[in-house]
mmCIF file of C-alpha atoms in Angstrom:
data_model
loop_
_atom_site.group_PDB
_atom_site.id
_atom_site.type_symbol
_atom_site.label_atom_id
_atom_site.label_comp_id
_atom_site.label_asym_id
_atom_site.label_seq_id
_atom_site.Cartn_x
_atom_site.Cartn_y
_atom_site.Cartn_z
ATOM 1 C CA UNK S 28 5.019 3.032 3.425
ATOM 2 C CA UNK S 29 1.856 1.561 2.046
ATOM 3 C CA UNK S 30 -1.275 1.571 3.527
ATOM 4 C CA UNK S 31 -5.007 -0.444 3.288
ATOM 5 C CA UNK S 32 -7.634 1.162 4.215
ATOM 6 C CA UNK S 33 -10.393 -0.833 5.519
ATOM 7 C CA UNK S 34 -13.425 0.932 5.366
ATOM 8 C CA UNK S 35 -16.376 1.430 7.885
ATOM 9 C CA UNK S 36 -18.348 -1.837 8.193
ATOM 10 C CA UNK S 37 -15.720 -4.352 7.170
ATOM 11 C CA UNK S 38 -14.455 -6.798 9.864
ATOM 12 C CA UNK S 39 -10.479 -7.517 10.006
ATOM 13 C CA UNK S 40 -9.310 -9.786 13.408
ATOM 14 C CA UNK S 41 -5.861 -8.957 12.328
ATOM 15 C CA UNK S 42 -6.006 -5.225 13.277
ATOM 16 C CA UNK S 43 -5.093 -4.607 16.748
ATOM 17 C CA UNK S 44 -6.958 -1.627 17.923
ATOM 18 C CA UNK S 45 -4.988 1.384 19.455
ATOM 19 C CA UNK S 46 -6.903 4.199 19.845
ATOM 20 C CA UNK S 47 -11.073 4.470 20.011
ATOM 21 C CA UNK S 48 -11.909 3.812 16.488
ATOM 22 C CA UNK S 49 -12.708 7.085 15.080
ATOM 23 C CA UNK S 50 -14.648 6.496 11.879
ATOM 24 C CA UNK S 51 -16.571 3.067 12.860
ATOM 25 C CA UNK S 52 -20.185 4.728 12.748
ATOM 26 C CA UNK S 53 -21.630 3.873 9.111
ATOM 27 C CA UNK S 54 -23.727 6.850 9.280
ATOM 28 C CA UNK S 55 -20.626 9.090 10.231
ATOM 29 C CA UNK S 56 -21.106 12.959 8.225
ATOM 30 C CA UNK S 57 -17.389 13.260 8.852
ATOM 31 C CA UNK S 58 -15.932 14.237 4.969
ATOM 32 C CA UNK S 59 -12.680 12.493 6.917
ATOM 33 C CA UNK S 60 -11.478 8.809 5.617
ATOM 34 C CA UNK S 61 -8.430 8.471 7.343
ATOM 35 C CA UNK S 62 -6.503 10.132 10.229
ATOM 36 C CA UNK S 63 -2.363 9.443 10.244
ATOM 37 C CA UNK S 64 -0.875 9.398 13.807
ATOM 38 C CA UNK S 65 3.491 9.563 13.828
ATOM 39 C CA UNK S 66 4.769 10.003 17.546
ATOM 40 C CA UNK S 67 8.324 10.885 17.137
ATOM 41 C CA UNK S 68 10.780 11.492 20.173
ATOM 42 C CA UNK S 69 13.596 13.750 19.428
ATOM 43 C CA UNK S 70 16.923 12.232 20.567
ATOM 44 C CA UNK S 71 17.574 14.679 23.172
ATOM 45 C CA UNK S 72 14.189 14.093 24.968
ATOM 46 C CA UNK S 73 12.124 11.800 26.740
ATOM 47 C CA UNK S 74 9.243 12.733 25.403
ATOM 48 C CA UNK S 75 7.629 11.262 21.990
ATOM 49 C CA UNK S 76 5.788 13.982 20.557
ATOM 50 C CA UNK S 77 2.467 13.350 18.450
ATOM 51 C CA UNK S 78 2.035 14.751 14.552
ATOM 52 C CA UNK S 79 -1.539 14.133 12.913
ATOM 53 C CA UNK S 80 -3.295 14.694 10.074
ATOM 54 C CA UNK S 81 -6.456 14.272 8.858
ATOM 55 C CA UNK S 82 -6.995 13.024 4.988
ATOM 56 C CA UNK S 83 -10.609 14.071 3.073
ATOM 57 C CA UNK S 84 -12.608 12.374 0.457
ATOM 58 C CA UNK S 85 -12.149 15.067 -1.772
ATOM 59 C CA UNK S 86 -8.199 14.853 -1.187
ATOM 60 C CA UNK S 87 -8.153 11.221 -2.057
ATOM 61 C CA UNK S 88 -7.261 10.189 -5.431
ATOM 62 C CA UNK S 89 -7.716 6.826 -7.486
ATOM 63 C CA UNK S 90 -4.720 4.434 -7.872
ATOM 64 C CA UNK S 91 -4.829 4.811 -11.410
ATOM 65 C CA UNK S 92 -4.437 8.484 -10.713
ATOM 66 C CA UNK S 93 -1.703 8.207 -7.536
ATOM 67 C CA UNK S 94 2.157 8.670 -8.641
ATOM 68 C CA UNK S 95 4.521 6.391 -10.762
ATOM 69 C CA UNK S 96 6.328 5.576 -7.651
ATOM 70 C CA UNK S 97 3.666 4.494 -5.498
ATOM 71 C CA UNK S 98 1.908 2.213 -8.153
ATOM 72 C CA UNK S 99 5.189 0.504 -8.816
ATOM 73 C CA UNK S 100 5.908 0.110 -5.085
ATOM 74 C CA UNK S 101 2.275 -1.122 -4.950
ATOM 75 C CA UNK S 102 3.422 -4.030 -7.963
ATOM 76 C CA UNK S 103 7.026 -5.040 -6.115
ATOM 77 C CA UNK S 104 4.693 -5.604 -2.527
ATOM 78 C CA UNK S 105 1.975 -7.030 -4.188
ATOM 79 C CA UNK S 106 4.695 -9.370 -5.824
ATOM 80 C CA UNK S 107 6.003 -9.936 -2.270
ATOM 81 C CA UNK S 108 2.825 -11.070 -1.096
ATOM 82 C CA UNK S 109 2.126 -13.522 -3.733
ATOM 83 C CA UNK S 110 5.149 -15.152 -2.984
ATOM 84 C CA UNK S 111 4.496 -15.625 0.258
ATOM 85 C CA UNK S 112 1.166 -16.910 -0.342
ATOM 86 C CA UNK S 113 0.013 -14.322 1.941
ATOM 87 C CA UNK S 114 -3.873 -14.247 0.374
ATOM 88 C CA UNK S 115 -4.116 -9.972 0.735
ATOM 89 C CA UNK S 116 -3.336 -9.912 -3.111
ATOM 90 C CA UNK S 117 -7.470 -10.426 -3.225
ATOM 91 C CA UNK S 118 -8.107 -11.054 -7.165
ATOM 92 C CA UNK S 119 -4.620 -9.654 -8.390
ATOM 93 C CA UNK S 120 -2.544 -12.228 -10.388
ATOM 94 C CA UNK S 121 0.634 -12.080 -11.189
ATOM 95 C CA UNK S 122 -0.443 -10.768 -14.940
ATOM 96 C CA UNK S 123 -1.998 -7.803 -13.237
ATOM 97 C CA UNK S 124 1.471 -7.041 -11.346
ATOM 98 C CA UNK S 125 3.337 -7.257 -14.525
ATOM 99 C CA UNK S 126 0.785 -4.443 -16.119
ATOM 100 C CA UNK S 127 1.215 -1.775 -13.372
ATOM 101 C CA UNK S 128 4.924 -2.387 -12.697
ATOM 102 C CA UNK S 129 4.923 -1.575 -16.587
ATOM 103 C CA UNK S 130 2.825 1.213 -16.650
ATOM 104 C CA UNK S 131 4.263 2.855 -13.753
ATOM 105 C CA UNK S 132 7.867 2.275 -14.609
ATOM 106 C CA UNK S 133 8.531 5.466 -15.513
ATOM 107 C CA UNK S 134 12.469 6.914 -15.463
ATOM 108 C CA UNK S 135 14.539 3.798 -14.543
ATOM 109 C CA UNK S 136 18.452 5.372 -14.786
ATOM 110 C CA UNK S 137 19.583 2.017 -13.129
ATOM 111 C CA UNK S 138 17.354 -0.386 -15.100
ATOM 112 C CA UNK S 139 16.463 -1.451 -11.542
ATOM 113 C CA UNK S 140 12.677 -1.779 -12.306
ATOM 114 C CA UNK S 141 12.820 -3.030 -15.937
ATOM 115 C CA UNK S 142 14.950 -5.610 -13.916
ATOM 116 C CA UNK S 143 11.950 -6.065 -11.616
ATOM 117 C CA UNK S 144 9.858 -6.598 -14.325
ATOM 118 C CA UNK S 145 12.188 -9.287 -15.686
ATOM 119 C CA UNK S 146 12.053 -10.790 -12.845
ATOM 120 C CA UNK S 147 8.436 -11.160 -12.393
ATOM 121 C CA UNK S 148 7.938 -12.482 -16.158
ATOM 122 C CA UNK S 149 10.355 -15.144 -15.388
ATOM 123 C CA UNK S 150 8.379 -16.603 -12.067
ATOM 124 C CA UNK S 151 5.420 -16.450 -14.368
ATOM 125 C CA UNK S 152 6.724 -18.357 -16.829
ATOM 126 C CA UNK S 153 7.776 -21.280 -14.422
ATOM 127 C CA UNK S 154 5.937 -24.071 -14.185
ATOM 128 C CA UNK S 155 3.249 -24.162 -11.950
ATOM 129 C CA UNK S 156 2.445 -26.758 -8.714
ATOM 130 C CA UNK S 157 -0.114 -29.420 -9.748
#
């Protein structure tokens, strides 16, 4: 699962909002910049049951800094996005997916990811729409 993180101040439309927005005060002391919320419902009950968490600044970590696997996951959605024409990419080309699906390839047994990264070269290398 990926997640953006939109922080206090910035407007989005296209979140719906769930619960009372916890972190929305600018001036907030809170060390908190992101609370996770999972209800589950175990399959012999009616009732969903609520698990949350509570992440720090100090527990956050840079992307350049965040696991192999996540940075490469980051590359094959941010890949998905550009296809679609989506617009979340921000300033990320397709040059800039190639680099961290790269860097972050890391053990590939299968050859699944240098096949990813195949993959991407060759849609960069097509022409492009005038």
């Amino acid at each position: 699962v990926l997640y953006e993180i939109i922080p206090v101040g910035v407007k989005s439309a296209d979140i719906p909002s769930v619960d009372s927005l916890k972190y929305s005060s600018a001036a907030s002391d809170s060390d908190e910049i992101l609370t996770v919320k999972l209800r589950y419902k175990d399959p012999k009950s009616d009732v969903s049951k609520l698990l949350q968490t509570a992440l720090a600044k100090r527990q956050a970590t840079s992307f350049d800094n965040a696991g192999e696997d996540f940075r490469f996951a980051s590359a094959v959605a941010a890949f998905a996005q550009k296809l679609n024409n989506s617009g979340d990419t921000g300033k990320m080309s397709i040059e800039d997916i190639i680099n961290i699906a790269k860097k972050s390839k890391g053990a590939d047994d299968d050859g699944s990811r240098a096949d990813f990264i195949k993959l991407v070269n060759l849609y960069n290398s097509l022409p492009k729409p005038k």
